[in-house]
mmCIF file of C-alpha atoms in Angstrom:
data_model
loop_
_atom_site.group_PDB
_atom_site.id
_atom_site.type_symbol
_atom_site.label_atom_id
_atom_site.label_comp_id
_atom_site.label_asym_id
_atom_site.label_seq_id
_atom_site.Cartn_x
_atom_site.Cartn_y
_atom_site.Cartn_z
ATOM 1 C CA LEU A 280 20.327 18.461 -15.208
ATOM 2 C CA LEU A 281 17.186 19.783 -15.532
ATOM 3 C CA ARG A 282 17.558 22.659 -17.469
ATOM 4 C CA TYR A 283 19.558 19.599 -19.897
ATOM 5 C CA LEU A 284 17.141 17.745 -20.312
ATOM 6 C CA TRP A 285 14.696 19.913 -20.600
ATOM 7 C CA GLY A 286 16.683 21.503 -23.652
ATOM 8 C CA CYS A 287 16.838 18.636 -25.169
ATOM 9 C CA THR A 288 13.381 17.625 -24.846
ATOM 10 C CA ALA A 289 12.390 20.880 -26.285
ATOM 11 C CA ARG A 290 14.456 21.451 -29.567
ATOM 12 C CA GLY A 291 14.062 17.515 -30.400
ATOM 13 C CA GLY A 292 11.631 16.189 -28.620
ATOM 14 C CA ILE A 293 7.952 18.635 -29.090
ATOM 15 C CA ASP A 294 6.469 15.956 -31.578
ATOM 16 C CA ARG A 295 7.313 12.910 -29.088
ATOM 17 C CA LEU A 296 6.325 14.563 -26.011
ATOM 18 C CA GLN A 297 2.905 15.293 -27.236
ATOM 19 C CA ALA A 298 2.504 12.295 -28.863
ATOM 20 C CA GLY A 299 3.160 10.344 -25.786
ATOM 21 C CA PRO A 300 0.142 8.462 -23.537
ATOM 22 C CA TYR A 301 -1.244 11.416 -22.150
ATOM 23 C CA ASN A 302 -2.142 14.648 -23.487
ATOM 24 C CA TYR A 303 0.690 18.007 -22.928
ATOM 25 C CA PRO A 304 -0.282 21.451 -23.056
ATOM 26 C CA ALA A 305 1.149 23.875 -26.156
ATOM 27 C CA ILE A 306 4.169 24.404 -25.217
ATOM 28 C CA SER A 307 6.104 27.654 -26.231
ATOM 29 C CA ARG A 308 9.139 27.336 -28.202
ATOM 30 C CA ASN A 309 10.188 31.042 -27.403
ATOM 31 C CA VAL A 310 13.456 30.209 -25.015
ATOM 32 C CA SER A 311 12.445 32.740 -21.915
ATOM 33 C CA ASP A 312 9.074 30.688 -21.650
ATOM 34 C CA ARG A 313 11.243 27.222 -21.476
ATOM 35 C CA ARG A 314 13.533 28.174 -18.448
ATOM 36 C CA LEU A 315 13.059 26.154 -15.380
ATOM 37 C CA ARG A 316 11.847 28.423 -12.527
ATOM 38 C CA LEU A 317 13.703 26.968 -9.649
ATOM 39 C CA ALA A 318 12.942 29.396 -7.016
ATOM 40 C CA GLY A 319 13.291 26.801 -3.831
ATOM 41 C CA ALA A 320 11.449 23.885 -1.908
ATOM 42 C CA MET A 321 7.739 25.437 -2.242
ATOM 43 C CA THR A 322 7.719 26.169 -6.099
ATOM 44 C CA ARG A 323 4.728 24.457 -7.165
ATOM 45 C CA LEU A 324 4.958 21.753 -9.524
ATOM 46 C CA GLU A 325 3.743 22.789 -12.665
ATOM 47 C CA ALA A 326 6.243 25.678 -12.339
ATOM 48 C CA LEU A 327 8.992 24.271 -11.148
ATOM 49 C CA HIS A 328 8.897 21.178 -14.345
ATOM 50 C CA PRO A 329 6.408 23.558 -16.907
ATOM 51 C CA PRO A 330 6.230 20.246 -19.604
ATOM 52 C CA LEU A 331 5.637 17.701 -16.830
ATOM 53 C CA LYS A 332 2.695 18.592 -14.815
ATOM 54 C CA GLN A 333 -0.048 16.082 -15.572
ATOM 55 C CA GLN A 334 2.828 13.032 -15.955
ATOM 56 C CA LEU A 335 3.760 14.388 -12.559
ATOM 57 C CA THR A 336 0.058 14.032 -11.520
ATOM 58 C CA ALA A 337 0.128 10.847 -12.951
ATOM 59 C CA ALA A 338 3.111 9.018 -10.965
ATOM 60 C CA GLU A 339 2.033 11.303 -7.363
ATOM 61 C CA VAL A 340 -1.218 8.831 -7.716
ATOM 62 C CA GLU A 341 1.441 5.853 -8.660
ATOM 63 C CA LEU A 342 3.428 6.618 -5.592
ATOM 64 C CA CYS A 343 0.746 7.259 -3.145
ATOM 65 C CA ARG A 344 -0.531 3.894 -4.337
ATOM 66 C CA MET A 345 2.588 2.098 -3.703
ATOM 67 C CA ALA A 346 2.708 3.753 -0.005
ATOM 68 C CA SER A 347 -0.839 2.153 0.443
ATOM 69 C CA ALA A 348 -0.673 -0.715 3.713
ATOM 70 C CA ARG A 349 -2.681 -2.554 5.281
ATOM 71 C CA PRO A 350 -1.873 -2.519 8.624
ATOM 72 C CA SER A 351 -3.505 1.060 9.747
ATOM 73 C CA LEU A 352 -0.304 2.836 11.221
ATOM 74 C CA LEU A 353 1.547 1.557 8.822
ATOM 75 C CA ARG A 354 -0.393 3.549 6.506
ATOM 76 C CA THR A 355 -0.888 6.240 7.667
ATOM 77 C CA ALA A 356 3.143 7.107 8.203
ATOM 78 C CA ALA A 357 4.174 6.168 4.837
ATOM 79 C CA ARG A 358 1.266 7.591 2.953
ATOM 80 C CA HIS A 359 2.405 10.788 5.537
ATOM 81 C CA VAL A 360 6.014 11.390 4.288
ATOM 82 C CA ALA A 361 5.508 9.322 0.928
ATOM 83 C CA CYS A 362 2.264 12.017 -0.324
ATOM 84 C CA GLY A 363 3.166 14.821 1.543
ATOM 85 C CA GLY A 364 4.884 17.362 -1.027
ATOM 86 C CA GLY A 365 8.333 17.983 -2.669
ATOM 87 C CA LYS A 366 9.921 18.770 -5.300
ATOM 88 C CA ARG A 367 10.144 15.210 -6.992
ATOM 89 C CA VAL A 368 13.234 16.585 -8.682
ATOM 90 C CA ARG A 369 14.314 12.704 -9.279
ATOM 91 C CA PRO A 370 10.702 12.620 -11.120
ATOM 92 C CA ALA A 371 11.687 14.904 -13.428
ATOM 93 C CA ILE A 372 15.019 14.106 -14.388
ATOM 94 C CA LEU A 373 13.403 10.618 -15.193
ATOM 95 C CA LEU A 374 10.646 12.126 -17.291
ATOM 96 C CA LEU A 375 12.515 14.137 -19.191
ATOM 97 C CA SER A 376 15.028 11.739 -19.763
ATOM 98 C CA ALA A 377 12.183 9.083 -21.609
ATOM 99 C CA ALA A 378 11.273 11.734 -23.442
ATOM 100 C CA ALA A 379 14.566 13.013 -24.671
ATOM 101 C CA CYS A 380 15.311 9.714 -25.822
ATOM 102 C CA GLY A 381 12.122 8.275 -26.873
ATOM 103 C CA ARG A 382 8.357 9.485 -25.298
ATOM 104 C CA VAL A 383 6.851 9.266 -21.493
ATOM 105 C CA THR A 384 5.531 6.197 -20.771
ATOM 106 C CA GLN A 385 2.873 4.104 -18.425
ATOM 107 C CA ARG A 386 6.362 2.534 -17.309
ATOM 108 C CA ALA A 387 7.810 5.638 -17.208
ATOM 109 C CA ILE A 388 5.738 7.021 -14.936
ATOM 110 C CA VAL A 389 5.931 4.081 -12.572
ATOM 111 C CA TYR A 390 9.431 3.965 -12.735
ATOM 112 C CA ALA A 391 8.940 7.831 -11.736
ATOM 113 C CA ALA A 392 6.869 6.666 -7.974
ATOM 114 C CA ILE A 393 9.569 3.475 -7.417
ATOM 115 C CA VAL A 394 12.565 6.794 -7.712
ATOM 116 C CA GLU A 395 10.440 9.342 -5.678
ATOM 117 C CA LEU A 396 10.092 6.557 -3.041
ATOM 118 C CA LEU A 397 12.889 5.133 -2.488
ATOM 119 C CA HIS A 398 14.402 8.130 -1.820
ATOM 120 C CA VAL A 399 11.586 8.990 0.472
ATOM 121 C CA ALA A 400 12.657 6.118 2.284
ATOM 122 C CA SER A 401 15.786 7.541 2.541
ATOM 123 C CA LEU A 402 14.425 10.824 4.004
ATOM 124 C CA VAL A 403 12.794 9.338 6.556
ATOM 125 C CA HIS A 404 15.852 7.070 7.777
ATOM 126 C CA ASP A 405 17.626 10.673 7.235
ATOM 127 C CA ASP A 406 15.486 11.796 9.690
ATOM 128 C CA VAL A 407 15.944 9.226 12.293
ATOM 129 C CA ILE A 408 19.996 9.744 12.086
ATOM 130 C CA ASP A 409 19.766 13.791 12.273
ATOM 131 C CA GLU A 410 16.865 13.944 15.123
ATOM 132 C CA ALA A 411 14.711 16.312 12.948
ATOM 133 C CA ALA A 412 11.328 17.263 14.177
ATOM 134 C CA HIS A 413 10.779 18.418 10.590
ATOM 135 C CA ARG A 414 10.134 17.640 6.721
ATOM 136 C CA ARG A 415 8.793 19.780 4.207
ATOM 137 C CA GLY A 416 6.701 22.318 6.564
ATOM 138 C CA LYS A 417 5.675 19.555 8.672
ATOM 139 C CA PRO A 418 5.961 17.251 11.168
ATOM 140 C CA SER A 419 8.775 13.997 9.997
ATOM 141 C CA ALA A 420 7.691 10.748 10.843
ATOM 142 C CA ARG A 421 10.030 10.397 13.830
ATOM 143 C CA SER A 422 8.631 12.852 15.603
ATOM 144 C CA ARG A 423 4.851 11.755 15.009
ATOM 145 C CA TRP A 424 5.817 8.000 15.513
ATOM 146 C CA GLY A 425 9.275 7.167 17.028
ATOM 147 C CA ASN A 426 12.160 6.430 15.498
ATOM 148 C CA LYS A 427 11.146 2.654 16.063
ATOM 149 C CA ILE A 428 7.868 2.874 13.845
ATOM 150 C CA SER A 429 10.064 5.362 11.335
ATOM 151 C CA VAL A 430 12.765 2.998 10.548
ATOM 152 C CA MET A 431 10.254 0.979 9.920
ATOM 153 C CA VAL A 432 8.173 2.845 7.718
ATOM 154 C CA GLY A 433 11.792 3.720 6.097
ATOM 155 C CA ASP A 434 12.220 0.252 5.401
ATOM 156 C CA TYR A 435 8.879 -0.415 4.315
ATOM 157 C CA LEU A 436 9.402 2.411 0.990
ATOM 158 C CA LEU A 437 11.868 0.856 0.478
ATOM 159 C CA ALA A 438 10.964 -2.894 0.339
ATOM 160 C CA ARG A 439 7.849 -1.391 -2.360
ATOM 161 C CA SER A 440 9.828 0.362 -3.931
ATOM 162 C CA PHE A 441 11.933 -2.671 -5.454
ATOM 163 C CA LEU A 442 8.654 -5.141 -5.087
ATOM 164 C CA ARG A 443 7.260 -2.284 -7.826
ATOM 165 C CA ALA A 444 10.308 -2.883 -9.696
ATOM 166 C CA ALA A 445 10.461 -6.632 -9.689
ATOM 167 C CA SER A 446 7.390 -6.932 -11.055
ATOM 168 C CA ASP A 447 8.332 -4.870 -14.161
ATOM 169 C CA GLY A 448 10.297 -7.794 -14.677
ATOM 170 C CA ASP A 449 13.773 -5.490 -15.795
ATOM 171 C CA GLN A 450 16.785 -7.430 -13.962
ATOM 172 C CA GLY A 451 19.063 -4.624 -15.751
ATOM 173 C CA LEU A 452 16.775 -1.651 -14.200
ATOM 174 C CA ILE A 453 16.459 -3.104 -10.357
ATOM 175 C CA GLU A 454 20.196 -3.376 -10.994
ATOM 176 C CA ASP A 455 20.387 0.437 -11.066
ATOM 177 C CA LEU A 456 17.925 0.857 -8.027
ATOM 178 C CA ALA A 457 20.408 -1.469 -6.291
ATOM 179 C CA ALA A 458 23.717 -0.361 -7.135
ATOM 180 C CA ALA A 459 21.779 3.401 -6.397
ATOM 181 C CA ALA A 460 21.125 2.608 -3.549
ATOM 182 C CA THR A 461 24.117 1.002 -2.195
ATOM 183 C CA GLN A 462 25.536 4.084 -2.874
ATOM 184 C CA MET A 463 22.956 6.129 -1.046
ATOM 185 C CA CYS A 464 24.042 4.024 2.349
ATOM 186 C CA ILE A 465 27.760 4.613 1.896
ATOM 187 C CA GLY A 466 27.257 8.333 1.404
ATOM 188 C CA GLN A 467 25.383 8.149 4.611
ATOM 189 C CA ILE A 468 28.183 6.862 6.199
ATOM 190 C CA LEU A 469 31.057 8.634 4.359
ATOM 191 C CA GLU A 470 29.172 11.797 6.000
ATOM 192 C CA LEU A 471 28.440 10.612 9.180
ATOM 193 C CA THR A 472 32.331 9.844 9.323
ATOM 194 C CA ALA A 473 33.689 12.970 7.872
ATOM 195 C CA PRO A 474 35.852 15.481 9.865
ATOM 196 C CA GLY A 475 32.934 18.293 10.629
ATOM 197 C CA PRO A 476 34.143 21.396 9.807
ATOM 198 C CA ASP A 477 37.447 20.084 7.850
ATOM 199 C CA VAL A 478 36.046 18.348 5.149
ATOM 200 C CA THR A 479 37.653 18.396 2.369
ATOM 201 C CA GLN A 480 36.083 19.760 -0.903
ATOM 202 C CA GLY A 481 37.363 16.125 -2.446
ATOM 203 C CA ASP A 482 35.203 14.277 0.503
ATOM 204 C CA TYR A 483 32.551 16.518 0.148
ATOM 205 C CA LEU A 484 31.729 16.470 -3.926
ATOM 206 C CA ARG A 485 32.682 11.728 -2.655
ATOM 207 C CA ILE A 486 29.526 11.472 -0.113
ATOM 208 C CA SER A 487 27.578 14.857 -2.409
ATOM 209 C CA ARG A 488 27.975 11.978 -5.748
ATOM 210 C CA ALA A 489 27.319 8.505 -3.709
ATOM 211 C CA LYS A 490 24.317 9.661 -1.698
ATOM 212 C CA THR A 491 22.653 12.487 -3.756
ATOM 213 C CA ALA A 492 23.554 11.827 -8.131
ATOM 214 C CA SER A 493 23.245 7.918 -7.676
ATOM 215 C CA LEU A 494 19.660 7.823 -6.935
ATOM 216 C CA MET A 495 19.536 11.003 -9.958
ATOM 217 C CA SER A 496 21.649 9.545 -12.298
ATOM 218 C CA ALA A 497 20.099 6.349 -12.261
ATOM 219 C CA ALA A 498 16.335 7.862 -12.313
ATOM 220 C CA ALA A 499 18.101 9.515 -15.959
ATOM 221 C CA ARG A 500 19.248 5.984 -17.087
ATOM 222 C CA ILE A 501 16.044 4.077 -16.499
ATOM 223 C CA GLY A 502 14.044 7.092 -18.223
ATOM 224 C CA ALA A 503 16.719 7.091 -21.129
ATOM 225 C CA VAL A 504 15.233 3.387 -22.103
ATOM 226 C CA SER A 505 11.780 2.951 -20.100
ATOM 227 C CA TYR A 506 10.601 2.879 -23.578
ATOM 228 C CA THR A 507 12.958 0.369 -25.543
ATOM 229 C CA HIS A 508 13.756 -1.812 -22.079
ATOM 230 C CA LEU A 509 17.618 -1.497 -23.341
ATOM 231 C CA ARG A 510 19.921 -1.472 -20.669
ATOM 232 C CA ALA A 511 20.857 1.609 -20.247
ATOM 233 C CA HIS A 512 24.739 1.977 -21.280
ATOM 234 C CA GLU A 513 23.241 0.766 -24.638
ATOM 235 C CA THR A 514 21.396 4.017 -25.590
ATOM 236 C CA VAL A 515 22.550 6.707 -23.793
ATOM 237 C CA LEU A 516 25.816 8.147 -21.767
ATOM 238 C CA ASP A 517 25.495 9.029 -17.668
ATOM 239 C CA LEU A 518 24.027 12.085 -17.601
ATOM 240 C CA VAL A 519 25.532 12.701 -14.216
#
């Protein structure tokens, strides 16, 4: 999907991309220079998402701002999980979709942070369910603060993501995020109740579609309409 969106942007959206509120570095039109180098979780963001370094940095600042909290323990735990790096695939999908369908605005950057915060909240809960000791190469929240605090941190980040979306006032986009969050919960339940090694390919795809693809799909739709304030189905087909 990232290759597809970057291709759309490179072919038809270079002028819009560079005309946005942020200055992009010069982008080569050589096809080999436009390929995404997906070299694993530790790949630097500017190598993983070449045209998005400045925009992802702005989204990262917004993400850490959303993860702030007044109680010091909650603030420390929330920033530990939200500001700890990662591939940032979902924000990249949203921003590339915005560039392909209009231009990257401050609104798109805010929604990129919202989508990532929702994803991070799900990871905190995943680590509790999986009893994971590490996340992204460092101790998980549950290994540092225990399950009870971790569950509340995940809930807090989830609430913060929807609170920030609500402040934008677009009911359609809030519904898209809520639908994705609903599907993520369904996907997690399907995974927990799957028959282990006997799971079928169809079951696996249903789990992946609900747990993972639903939020990526929402990111693509939200990015596409972040410049126009129209509903996603009024401007583009679903990309996922």
